[in-house]
Each structure stands twice: as C-alpha cells, then as structure tokens.
Backbone as JSON Lines, residues from 0, in Angstrom:
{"i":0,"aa":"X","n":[107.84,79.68,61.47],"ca":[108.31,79.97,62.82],"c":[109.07,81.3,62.86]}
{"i":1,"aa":"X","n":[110.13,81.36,61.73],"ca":[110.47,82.7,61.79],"c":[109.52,83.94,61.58]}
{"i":2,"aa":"X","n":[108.54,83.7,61.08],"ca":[107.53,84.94,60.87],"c":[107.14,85.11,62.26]}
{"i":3,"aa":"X","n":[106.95,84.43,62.84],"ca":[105.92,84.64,64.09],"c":[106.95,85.16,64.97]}
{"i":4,"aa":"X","n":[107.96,84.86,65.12],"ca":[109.46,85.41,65.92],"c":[109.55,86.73,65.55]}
{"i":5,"aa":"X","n":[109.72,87.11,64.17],"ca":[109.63,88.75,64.14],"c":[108.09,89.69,64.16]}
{"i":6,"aa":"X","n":[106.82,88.66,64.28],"ca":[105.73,89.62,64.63],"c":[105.77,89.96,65.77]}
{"i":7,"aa":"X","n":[106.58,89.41,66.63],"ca":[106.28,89.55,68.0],"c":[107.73,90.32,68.56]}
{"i":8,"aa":"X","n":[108.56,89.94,67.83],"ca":[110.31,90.49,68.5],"c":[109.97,92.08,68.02]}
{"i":9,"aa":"X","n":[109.69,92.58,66.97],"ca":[109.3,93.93,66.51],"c":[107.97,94.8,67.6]}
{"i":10,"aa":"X","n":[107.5,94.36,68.13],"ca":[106.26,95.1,68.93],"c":[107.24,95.02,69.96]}
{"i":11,"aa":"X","n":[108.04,94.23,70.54],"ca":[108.42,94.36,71.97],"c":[109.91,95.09,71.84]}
{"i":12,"aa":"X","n":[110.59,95.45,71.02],"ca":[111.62,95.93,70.58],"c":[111.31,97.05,70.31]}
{"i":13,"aa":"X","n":[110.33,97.72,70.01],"ca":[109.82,98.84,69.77],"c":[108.98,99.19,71.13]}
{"i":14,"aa":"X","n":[108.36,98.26,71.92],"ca":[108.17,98.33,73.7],"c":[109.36,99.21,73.88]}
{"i":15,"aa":"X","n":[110.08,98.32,74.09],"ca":[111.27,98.59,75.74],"c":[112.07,99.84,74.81]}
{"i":16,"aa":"X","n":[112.45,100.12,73.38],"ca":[112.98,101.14,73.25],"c":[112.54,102.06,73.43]}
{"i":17,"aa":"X","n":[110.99,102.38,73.15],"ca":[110.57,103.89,72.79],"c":[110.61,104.0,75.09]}
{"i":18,"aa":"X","n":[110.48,102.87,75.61],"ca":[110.21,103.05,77.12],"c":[111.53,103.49,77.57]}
{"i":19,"aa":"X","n":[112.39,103.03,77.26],"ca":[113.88,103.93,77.66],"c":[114.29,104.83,77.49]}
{"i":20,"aa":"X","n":[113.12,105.08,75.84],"ca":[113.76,106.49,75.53],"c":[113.44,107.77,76.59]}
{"i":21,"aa":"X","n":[111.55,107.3,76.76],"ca":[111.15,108.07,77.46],"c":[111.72,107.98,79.18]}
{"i":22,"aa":"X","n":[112.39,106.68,79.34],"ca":[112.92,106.98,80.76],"c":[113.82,108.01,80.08]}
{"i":23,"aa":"X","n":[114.47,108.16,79.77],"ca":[116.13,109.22,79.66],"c":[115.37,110.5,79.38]}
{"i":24,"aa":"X","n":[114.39,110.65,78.81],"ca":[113.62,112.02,78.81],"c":[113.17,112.37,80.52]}
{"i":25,"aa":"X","n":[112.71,111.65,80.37],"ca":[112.16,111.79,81.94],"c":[112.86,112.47,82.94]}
{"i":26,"aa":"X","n":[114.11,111.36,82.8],"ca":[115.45,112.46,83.62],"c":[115.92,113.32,83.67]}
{"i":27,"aa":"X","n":[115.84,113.22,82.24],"ca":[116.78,114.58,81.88],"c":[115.66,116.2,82.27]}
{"i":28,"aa":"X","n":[114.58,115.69,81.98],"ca":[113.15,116.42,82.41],"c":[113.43,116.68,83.79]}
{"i":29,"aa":"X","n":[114.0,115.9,84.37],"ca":[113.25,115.66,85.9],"c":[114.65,116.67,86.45]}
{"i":30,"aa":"X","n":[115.87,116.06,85.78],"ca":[117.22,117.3,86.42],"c":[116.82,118.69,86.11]}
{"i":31,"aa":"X","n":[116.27,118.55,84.52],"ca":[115.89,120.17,84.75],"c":[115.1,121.01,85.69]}
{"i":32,"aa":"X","n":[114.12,120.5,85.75],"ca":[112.86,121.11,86.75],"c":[113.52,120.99,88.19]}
{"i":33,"aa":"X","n":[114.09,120.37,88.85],"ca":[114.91,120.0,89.93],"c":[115.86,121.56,89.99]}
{"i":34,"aa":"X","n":[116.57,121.34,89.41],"ca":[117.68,122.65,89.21],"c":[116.8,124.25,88.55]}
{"i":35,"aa":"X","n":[115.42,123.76,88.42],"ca":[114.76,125.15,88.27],"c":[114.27,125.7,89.41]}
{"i":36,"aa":"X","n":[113.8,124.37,89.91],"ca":[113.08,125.0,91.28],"c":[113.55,125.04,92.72]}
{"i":37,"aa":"X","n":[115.37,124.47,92.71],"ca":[116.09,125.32,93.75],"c":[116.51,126.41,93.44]}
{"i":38,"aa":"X","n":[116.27,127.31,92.38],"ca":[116.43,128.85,92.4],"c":[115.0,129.81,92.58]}
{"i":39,"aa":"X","n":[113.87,128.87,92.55],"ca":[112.72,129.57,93.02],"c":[112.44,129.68,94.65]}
{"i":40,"aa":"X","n":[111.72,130.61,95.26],"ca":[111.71,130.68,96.56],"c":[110.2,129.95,97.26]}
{"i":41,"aa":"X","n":[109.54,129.26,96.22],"ca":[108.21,128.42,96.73],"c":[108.73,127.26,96.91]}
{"i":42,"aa":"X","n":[107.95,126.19,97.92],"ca":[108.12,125.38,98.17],"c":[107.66,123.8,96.92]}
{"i":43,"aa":"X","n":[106.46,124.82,96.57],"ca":[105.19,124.34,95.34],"c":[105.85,123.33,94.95]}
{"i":44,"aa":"X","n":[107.05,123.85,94.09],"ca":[107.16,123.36,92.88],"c":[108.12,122.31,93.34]}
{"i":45,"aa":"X","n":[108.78,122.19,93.87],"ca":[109.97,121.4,94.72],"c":[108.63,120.09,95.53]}
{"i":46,"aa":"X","n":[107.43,120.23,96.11],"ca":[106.46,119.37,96.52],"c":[106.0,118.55,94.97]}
{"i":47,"aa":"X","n":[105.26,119.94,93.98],"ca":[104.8,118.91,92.71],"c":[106.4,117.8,92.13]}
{"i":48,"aa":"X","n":[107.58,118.31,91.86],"ca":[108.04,117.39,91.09],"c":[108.29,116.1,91.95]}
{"i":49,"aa":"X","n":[108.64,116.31,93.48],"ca":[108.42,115.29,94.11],"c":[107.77,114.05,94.08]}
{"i":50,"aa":"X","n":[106.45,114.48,93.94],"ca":[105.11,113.55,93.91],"c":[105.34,113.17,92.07]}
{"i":51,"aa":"X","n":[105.57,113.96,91.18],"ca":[105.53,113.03,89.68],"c":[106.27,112.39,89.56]}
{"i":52,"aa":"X","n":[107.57,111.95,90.33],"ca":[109.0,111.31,90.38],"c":[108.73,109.98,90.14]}
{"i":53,"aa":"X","n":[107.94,109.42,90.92],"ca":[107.49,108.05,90.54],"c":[106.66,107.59,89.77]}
{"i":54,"aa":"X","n":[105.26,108.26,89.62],"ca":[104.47,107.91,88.59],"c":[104.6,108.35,87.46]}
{"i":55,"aa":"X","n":[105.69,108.71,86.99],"ca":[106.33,109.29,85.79],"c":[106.7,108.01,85.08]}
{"i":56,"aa":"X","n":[107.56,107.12,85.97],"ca":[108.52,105.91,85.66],"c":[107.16,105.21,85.14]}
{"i":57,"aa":"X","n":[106.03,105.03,85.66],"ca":[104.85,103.98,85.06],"c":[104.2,104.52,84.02]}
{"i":58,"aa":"X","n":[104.64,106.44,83.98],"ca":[104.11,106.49,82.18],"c":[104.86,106.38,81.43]}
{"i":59,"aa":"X","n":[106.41,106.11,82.01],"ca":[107.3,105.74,80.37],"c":[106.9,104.04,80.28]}
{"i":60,"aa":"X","n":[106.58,103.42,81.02],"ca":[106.41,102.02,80.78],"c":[105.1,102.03,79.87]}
{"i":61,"aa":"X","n":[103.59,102.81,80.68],"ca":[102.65,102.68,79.72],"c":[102.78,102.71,77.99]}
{"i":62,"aa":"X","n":[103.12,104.49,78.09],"ca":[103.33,104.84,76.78],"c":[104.13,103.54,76.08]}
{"i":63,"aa":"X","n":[105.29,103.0,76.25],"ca":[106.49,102.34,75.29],"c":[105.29,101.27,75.1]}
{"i":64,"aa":"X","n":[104.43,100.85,76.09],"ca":[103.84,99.67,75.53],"c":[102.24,99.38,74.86]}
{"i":65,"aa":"X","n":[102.19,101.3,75.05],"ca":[101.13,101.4,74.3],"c":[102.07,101.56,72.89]}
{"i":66,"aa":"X","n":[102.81,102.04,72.49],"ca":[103.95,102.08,70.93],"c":[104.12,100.51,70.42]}
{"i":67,"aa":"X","n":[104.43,99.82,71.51],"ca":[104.51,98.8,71.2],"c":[103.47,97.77,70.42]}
{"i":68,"aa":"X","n":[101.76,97.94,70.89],"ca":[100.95,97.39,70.59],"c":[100.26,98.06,69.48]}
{"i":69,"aa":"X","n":[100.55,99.38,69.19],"ca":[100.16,100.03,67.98],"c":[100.96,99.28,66.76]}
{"i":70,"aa":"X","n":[102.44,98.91,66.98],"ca":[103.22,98.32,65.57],"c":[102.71,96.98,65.64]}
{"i":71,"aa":"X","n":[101.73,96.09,66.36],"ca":[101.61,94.81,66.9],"c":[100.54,94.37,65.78]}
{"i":72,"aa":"X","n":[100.27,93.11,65.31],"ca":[99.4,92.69,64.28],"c":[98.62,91.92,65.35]}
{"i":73,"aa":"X","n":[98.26,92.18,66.63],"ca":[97.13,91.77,67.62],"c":[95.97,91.51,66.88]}
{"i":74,"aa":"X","n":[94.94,90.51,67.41],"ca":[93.31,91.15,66.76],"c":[92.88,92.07,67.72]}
{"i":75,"aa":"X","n":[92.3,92.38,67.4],"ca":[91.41,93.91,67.89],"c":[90.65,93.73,68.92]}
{"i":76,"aa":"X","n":[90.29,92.29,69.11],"ca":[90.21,92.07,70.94],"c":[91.64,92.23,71.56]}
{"i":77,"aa":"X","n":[92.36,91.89,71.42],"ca":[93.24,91.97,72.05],"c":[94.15,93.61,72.27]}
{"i":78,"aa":"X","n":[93.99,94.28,71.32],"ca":[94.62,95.49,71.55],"c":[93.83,96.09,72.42]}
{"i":79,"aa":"X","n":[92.06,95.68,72.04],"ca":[91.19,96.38,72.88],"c":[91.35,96.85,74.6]}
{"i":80,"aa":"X","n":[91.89,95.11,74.75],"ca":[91.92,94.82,76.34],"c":[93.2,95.29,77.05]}
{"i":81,"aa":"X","n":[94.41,95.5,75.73],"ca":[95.36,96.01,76.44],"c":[95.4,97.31,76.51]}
{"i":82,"aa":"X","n":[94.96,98.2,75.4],"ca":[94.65,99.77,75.73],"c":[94.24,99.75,77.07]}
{"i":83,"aa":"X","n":[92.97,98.99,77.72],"ca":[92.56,99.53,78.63],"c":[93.06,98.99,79.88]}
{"i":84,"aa":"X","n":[94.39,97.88,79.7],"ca":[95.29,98.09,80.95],"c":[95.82,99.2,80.99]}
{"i":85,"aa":"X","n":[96.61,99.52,80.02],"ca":[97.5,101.13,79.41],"c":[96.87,101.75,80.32]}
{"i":86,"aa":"X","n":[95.2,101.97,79.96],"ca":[94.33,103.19,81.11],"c":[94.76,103.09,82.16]}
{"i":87,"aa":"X","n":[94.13,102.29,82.72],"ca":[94.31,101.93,84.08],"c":[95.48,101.79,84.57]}
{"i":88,"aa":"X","n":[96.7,101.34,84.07],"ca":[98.3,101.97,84.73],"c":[98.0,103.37,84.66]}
{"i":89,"aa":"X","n":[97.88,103.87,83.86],"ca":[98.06,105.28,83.91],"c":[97.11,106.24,84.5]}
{"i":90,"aa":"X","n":[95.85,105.94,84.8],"ca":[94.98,106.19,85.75],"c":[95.14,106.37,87.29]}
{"i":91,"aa":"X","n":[95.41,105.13,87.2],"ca":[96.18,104.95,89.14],"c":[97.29,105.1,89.4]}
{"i":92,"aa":"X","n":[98.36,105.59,88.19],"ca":[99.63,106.38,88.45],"c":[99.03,107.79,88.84]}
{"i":93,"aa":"X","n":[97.8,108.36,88.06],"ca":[97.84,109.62,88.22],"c":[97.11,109.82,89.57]}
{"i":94,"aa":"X","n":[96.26,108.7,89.61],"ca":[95.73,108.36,91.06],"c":[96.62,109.01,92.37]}
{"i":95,"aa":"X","n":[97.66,107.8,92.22],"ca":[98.94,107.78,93.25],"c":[99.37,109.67,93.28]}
{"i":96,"aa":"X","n":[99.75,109.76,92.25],"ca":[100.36,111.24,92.12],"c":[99.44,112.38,92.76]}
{"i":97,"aa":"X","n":[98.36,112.39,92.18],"ca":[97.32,112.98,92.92],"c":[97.24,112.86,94.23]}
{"i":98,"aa":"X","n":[97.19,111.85,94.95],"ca":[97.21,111.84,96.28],"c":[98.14,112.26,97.28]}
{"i":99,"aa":"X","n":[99.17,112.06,96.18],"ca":[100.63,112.02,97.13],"c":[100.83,113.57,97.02]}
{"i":100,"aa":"X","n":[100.43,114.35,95.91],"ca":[100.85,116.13,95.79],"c":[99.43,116.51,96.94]}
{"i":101,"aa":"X","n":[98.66,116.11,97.15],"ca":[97.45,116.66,97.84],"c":[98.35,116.56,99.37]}
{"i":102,"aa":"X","n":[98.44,115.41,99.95],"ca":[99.04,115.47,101.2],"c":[100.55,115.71,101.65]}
{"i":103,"aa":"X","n":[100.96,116.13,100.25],"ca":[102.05,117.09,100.89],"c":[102.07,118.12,100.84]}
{"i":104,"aa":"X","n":[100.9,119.06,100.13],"ca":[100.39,120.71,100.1],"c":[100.17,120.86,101.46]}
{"i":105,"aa":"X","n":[99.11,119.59,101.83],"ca":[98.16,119.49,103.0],"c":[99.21,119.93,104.17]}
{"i":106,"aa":"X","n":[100.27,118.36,104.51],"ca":[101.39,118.87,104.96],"c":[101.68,120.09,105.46]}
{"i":107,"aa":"X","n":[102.93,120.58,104.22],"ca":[103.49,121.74,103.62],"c":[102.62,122.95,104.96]}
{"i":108,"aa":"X","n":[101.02,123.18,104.01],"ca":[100.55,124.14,105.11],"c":[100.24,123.77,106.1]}
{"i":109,"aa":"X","n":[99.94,122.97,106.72],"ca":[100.28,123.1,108.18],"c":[101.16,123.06,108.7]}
{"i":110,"aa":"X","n":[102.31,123.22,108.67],"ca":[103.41,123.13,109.18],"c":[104.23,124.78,109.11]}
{"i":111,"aa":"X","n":[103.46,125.19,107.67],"ca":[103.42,126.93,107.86],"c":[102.77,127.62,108.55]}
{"i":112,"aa":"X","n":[101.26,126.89,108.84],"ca":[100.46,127.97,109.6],"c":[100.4,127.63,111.02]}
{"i":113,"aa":"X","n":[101.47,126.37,111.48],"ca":[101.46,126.32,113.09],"c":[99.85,125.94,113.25]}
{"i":114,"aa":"X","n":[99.27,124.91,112.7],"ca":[97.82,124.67,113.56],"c":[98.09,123.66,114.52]}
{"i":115,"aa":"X","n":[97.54,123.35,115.49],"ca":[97.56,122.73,116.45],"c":[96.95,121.41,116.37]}
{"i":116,"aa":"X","n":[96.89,121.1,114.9],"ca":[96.4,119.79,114.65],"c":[97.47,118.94,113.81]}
{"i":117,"aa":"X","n":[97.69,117.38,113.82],"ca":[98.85,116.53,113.79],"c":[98.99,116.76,111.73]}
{"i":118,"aa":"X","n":[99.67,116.65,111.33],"ca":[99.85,116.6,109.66],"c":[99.86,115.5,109.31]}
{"i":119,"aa":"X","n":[99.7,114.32,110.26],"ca":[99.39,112.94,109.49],"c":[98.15,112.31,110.33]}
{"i":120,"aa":"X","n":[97.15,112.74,110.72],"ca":[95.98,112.79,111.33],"c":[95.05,111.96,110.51]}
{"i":121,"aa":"X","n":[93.44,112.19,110.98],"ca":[92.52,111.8,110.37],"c":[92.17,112.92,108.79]}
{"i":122,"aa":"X","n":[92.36,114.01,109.15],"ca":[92.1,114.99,107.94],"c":[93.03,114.41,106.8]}
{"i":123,"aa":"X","n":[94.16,114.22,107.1],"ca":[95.23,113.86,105.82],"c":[94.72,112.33,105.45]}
{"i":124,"aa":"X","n":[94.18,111.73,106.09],"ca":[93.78,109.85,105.72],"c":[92.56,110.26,105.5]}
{"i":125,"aa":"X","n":[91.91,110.96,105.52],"ca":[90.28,111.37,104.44],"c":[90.71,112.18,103.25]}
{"i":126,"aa":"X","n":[91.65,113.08,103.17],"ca":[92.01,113.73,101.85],"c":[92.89,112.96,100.64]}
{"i":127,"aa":"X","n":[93.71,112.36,101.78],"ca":[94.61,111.12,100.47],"c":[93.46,110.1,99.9]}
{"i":128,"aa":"X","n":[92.63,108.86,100.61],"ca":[91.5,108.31,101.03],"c":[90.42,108.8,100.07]}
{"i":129,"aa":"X","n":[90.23,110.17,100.07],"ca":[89.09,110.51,99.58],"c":[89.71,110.55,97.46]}
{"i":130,"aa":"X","n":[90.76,110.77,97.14],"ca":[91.59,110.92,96.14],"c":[91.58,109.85,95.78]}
{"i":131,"aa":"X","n":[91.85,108.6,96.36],"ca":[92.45,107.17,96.16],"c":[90.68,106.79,94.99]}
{"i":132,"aa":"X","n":[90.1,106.44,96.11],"ca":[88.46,106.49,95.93],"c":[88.08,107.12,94.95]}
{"i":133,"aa":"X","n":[88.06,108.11,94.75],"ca":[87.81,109.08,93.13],"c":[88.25,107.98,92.36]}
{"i":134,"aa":"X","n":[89.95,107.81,92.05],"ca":[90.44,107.36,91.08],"c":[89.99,106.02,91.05]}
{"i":135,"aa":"X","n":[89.73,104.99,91.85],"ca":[89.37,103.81,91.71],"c":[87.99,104.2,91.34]}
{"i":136,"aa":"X","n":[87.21,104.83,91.39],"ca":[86.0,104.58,90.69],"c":[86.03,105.2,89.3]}
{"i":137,"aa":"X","n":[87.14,105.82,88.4],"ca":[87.17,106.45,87.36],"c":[87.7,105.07,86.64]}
{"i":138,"aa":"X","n":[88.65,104.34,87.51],"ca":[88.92,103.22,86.98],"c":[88.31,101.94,86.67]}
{"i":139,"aa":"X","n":[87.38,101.67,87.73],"ca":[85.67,101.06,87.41],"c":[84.93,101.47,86.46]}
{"i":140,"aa":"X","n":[84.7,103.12,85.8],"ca":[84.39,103.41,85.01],"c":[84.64,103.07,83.84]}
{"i":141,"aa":"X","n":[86.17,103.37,83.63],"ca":[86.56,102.89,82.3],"c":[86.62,101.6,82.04]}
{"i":142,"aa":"X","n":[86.92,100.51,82.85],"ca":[86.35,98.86,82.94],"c":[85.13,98.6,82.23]}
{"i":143,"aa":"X","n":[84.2,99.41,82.43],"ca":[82.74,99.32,82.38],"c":[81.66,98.68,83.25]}
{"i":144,"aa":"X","n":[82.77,99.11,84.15],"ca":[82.01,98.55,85.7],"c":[80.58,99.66,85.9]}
{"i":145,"aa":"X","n":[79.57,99.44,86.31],"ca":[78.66,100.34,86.56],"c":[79.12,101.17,88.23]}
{"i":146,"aa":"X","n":[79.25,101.98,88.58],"ca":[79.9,103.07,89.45],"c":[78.56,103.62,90.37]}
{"i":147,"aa":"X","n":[77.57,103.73,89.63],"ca":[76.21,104.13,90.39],"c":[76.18,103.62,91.77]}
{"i":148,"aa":"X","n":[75.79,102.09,91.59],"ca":[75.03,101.21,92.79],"c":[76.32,101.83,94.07]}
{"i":149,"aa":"X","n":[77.89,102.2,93.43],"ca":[79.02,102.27,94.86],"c":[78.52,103.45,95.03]}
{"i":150,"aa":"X","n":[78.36,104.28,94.11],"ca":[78.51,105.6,94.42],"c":[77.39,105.94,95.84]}
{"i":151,"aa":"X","n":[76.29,105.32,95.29],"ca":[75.23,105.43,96.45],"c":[75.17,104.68,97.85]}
{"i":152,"aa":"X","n":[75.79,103.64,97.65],"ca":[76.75,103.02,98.79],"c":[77.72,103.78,99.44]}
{"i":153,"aa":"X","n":[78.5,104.59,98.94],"ca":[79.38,105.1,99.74],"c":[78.75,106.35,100.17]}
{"i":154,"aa":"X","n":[77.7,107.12,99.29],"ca":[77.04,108.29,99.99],"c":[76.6,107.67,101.62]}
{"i":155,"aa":"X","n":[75.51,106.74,101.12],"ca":[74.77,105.99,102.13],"c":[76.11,105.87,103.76]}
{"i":156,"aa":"X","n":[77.32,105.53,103.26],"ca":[77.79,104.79,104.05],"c":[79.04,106.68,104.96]}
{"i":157,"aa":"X","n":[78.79,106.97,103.9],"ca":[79.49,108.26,104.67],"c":[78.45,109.58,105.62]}
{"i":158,"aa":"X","n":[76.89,109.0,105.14],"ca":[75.93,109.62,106.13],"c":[76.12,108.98,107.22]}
{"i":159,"aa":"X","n":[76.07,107.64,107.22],"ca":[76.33,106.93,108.55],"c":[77.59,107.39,109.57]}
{"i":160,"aa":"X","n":[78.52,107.16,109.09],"ca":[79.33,107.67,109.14],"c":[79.94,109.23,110.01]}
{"i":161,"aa":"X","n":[79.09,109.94,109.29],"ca":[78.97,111.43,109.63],"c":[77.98,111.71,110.83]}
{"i":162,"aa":"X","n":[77.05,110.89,110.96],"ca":[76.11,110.8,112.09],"c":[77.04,109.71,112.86]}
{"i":163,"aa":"X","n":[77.51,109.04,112.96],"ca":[78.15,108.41,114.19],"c":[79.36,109.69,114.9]}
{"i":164,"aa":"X","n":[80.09,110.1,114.2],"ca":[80.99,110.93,114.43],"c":[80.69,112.57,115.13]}
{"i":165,"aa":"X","n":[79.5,112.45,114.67],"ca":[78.95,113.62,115.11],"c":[79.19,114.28,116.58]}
{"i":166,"aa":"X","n":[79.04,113.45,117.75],"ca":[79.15,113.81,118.88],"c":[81.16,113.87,118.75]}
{"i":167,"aa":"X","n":[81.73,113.05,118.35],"ca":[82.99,113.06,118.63],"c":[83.79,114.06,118.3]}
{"i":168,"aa":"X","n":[83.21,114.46,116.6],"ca":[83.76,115.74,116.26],"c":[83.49,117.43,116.65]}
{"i":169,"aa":"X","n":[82.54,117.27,117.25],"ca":[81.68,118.45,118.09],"c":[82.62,118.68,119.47]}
C-alpha cells in the first residue's frame, strides 16, 4: 500500500509544483511585459499580452501535468491518452488566444480608422467564429477524428450560405 501511495503522491507532487512554478514565472513574465509596453507608444503589444493573460494560466496547468506524467510509472496507454488531453488543453487555449488577439486588432482598427461599421458586428462573429472552427478542427485532427467529410460540409454549407446572403450583402 505504501508503494502505490508514493507512485502516485510523486507524479502529482511534481504536477502542482513544477505548475506553480510556472504560475510565478508567468507573472513575473506577465509584470514585465506589462511595464514594457506602457513605455511603448503601440497599442499592439498592450492588445497581445492582454489576450495571453488567460490562456497562459492553462499552459502552466498543461505543462506541470504533462511533468507530472513523464515522472509517472502509467502504462503507455495511459500516458498515451493523457498527452493528448495535454494537446488539446493547449490547443484550445491557443484557440481561445487566437481569437481573442484577432478581435481585438479587429476592434483596435476600427475604432482608429472611424469606419462606419459596428466593432462587434457580423464581421467580428465570422473572424472570431472563423478562428474558433480552425482550432476545433486541428483538435479533431489530433483525436484522430477524420476532418475531411466536415471540412466539405462546411465548404458545402458556407456556399449556401454565401448564396443566401448574397442579395442582403449587395
């Protein structure tokens, strides 16, 4: 009983530390770049650290528990299946991040160039939308979901689509 208590107290002890460590990196990362880029005069960089602020926090969790399952005496199904949660947190963190820096560039310039169109409109819910979609099918991918049969589904379904709209957007 005690063996099995430290195969398992050692992988998760080595989890949550190396994950704290990297939270306190993170921060300390995150004050720096913060205090770099209120002395710069772009908006850029003050939008990107914005958007990594959160999906940062789900790669110190990934990483600590990908550390964790590397010291782990798992069988090799099992590490298999958890690597490829690891992916997939970290996939649709970058997902999230991706989307969220796209529609606040998106934002950002319109609101510089005065267009006469809304910044949280239909253009910004097809560009976030269209991002989201990428990443969920990269994430089907790595599953080993086959991606084809949607991919041609969603072509199919965005011709439709584009021909219904046609008169409206004209």
């Amino acid at each position: 009983m005690d063996i099995n208590l430290k195969r398992m107290l050692i992988p998760a002890m080595v989890s949550v530390f190396s994950a704290i460590g990297l939270y306190i990196i993170r921060g300390i990362t995150l004050k720096v770049l913060h205090k770099w880029s209120e002395r710069t005069e772009t908006k850029f960089d003050d939008i990107a650290i914005g958007s990594f602020r959160v999906p940062s926090f789900y790669w110190c969790i990934a990483i600590g528990l990908y550390f964790g399952i590397a010291v782990s005496e798992l069988p090799e199904k099992y590490i298999h299946y958890s690597t490829r949660l690891i992916h997939v947190i970290i996939i649709f963190s970058m997902t999230i991040a991706a989307a969220n820096l796209a529609g606040r560039l998106f934002t950002n310039y319109i609101k510089k160039s005065n267009l006469p169109i809304p910044t949280t409109g239909l253009a910004y819910g097809i560009l976030k939308g269209t991002i989201i979609v990428i990443g969920l099918l990269i994430i089907l991918s790595v599953l080993g979901i086959s991606i084809m049969p949607l991919i041609t589904a969603l072509g199919v379904g965005g011709l439709a689509v584009a021909l219904a709209l046609q008169d409206t957007l004209a």
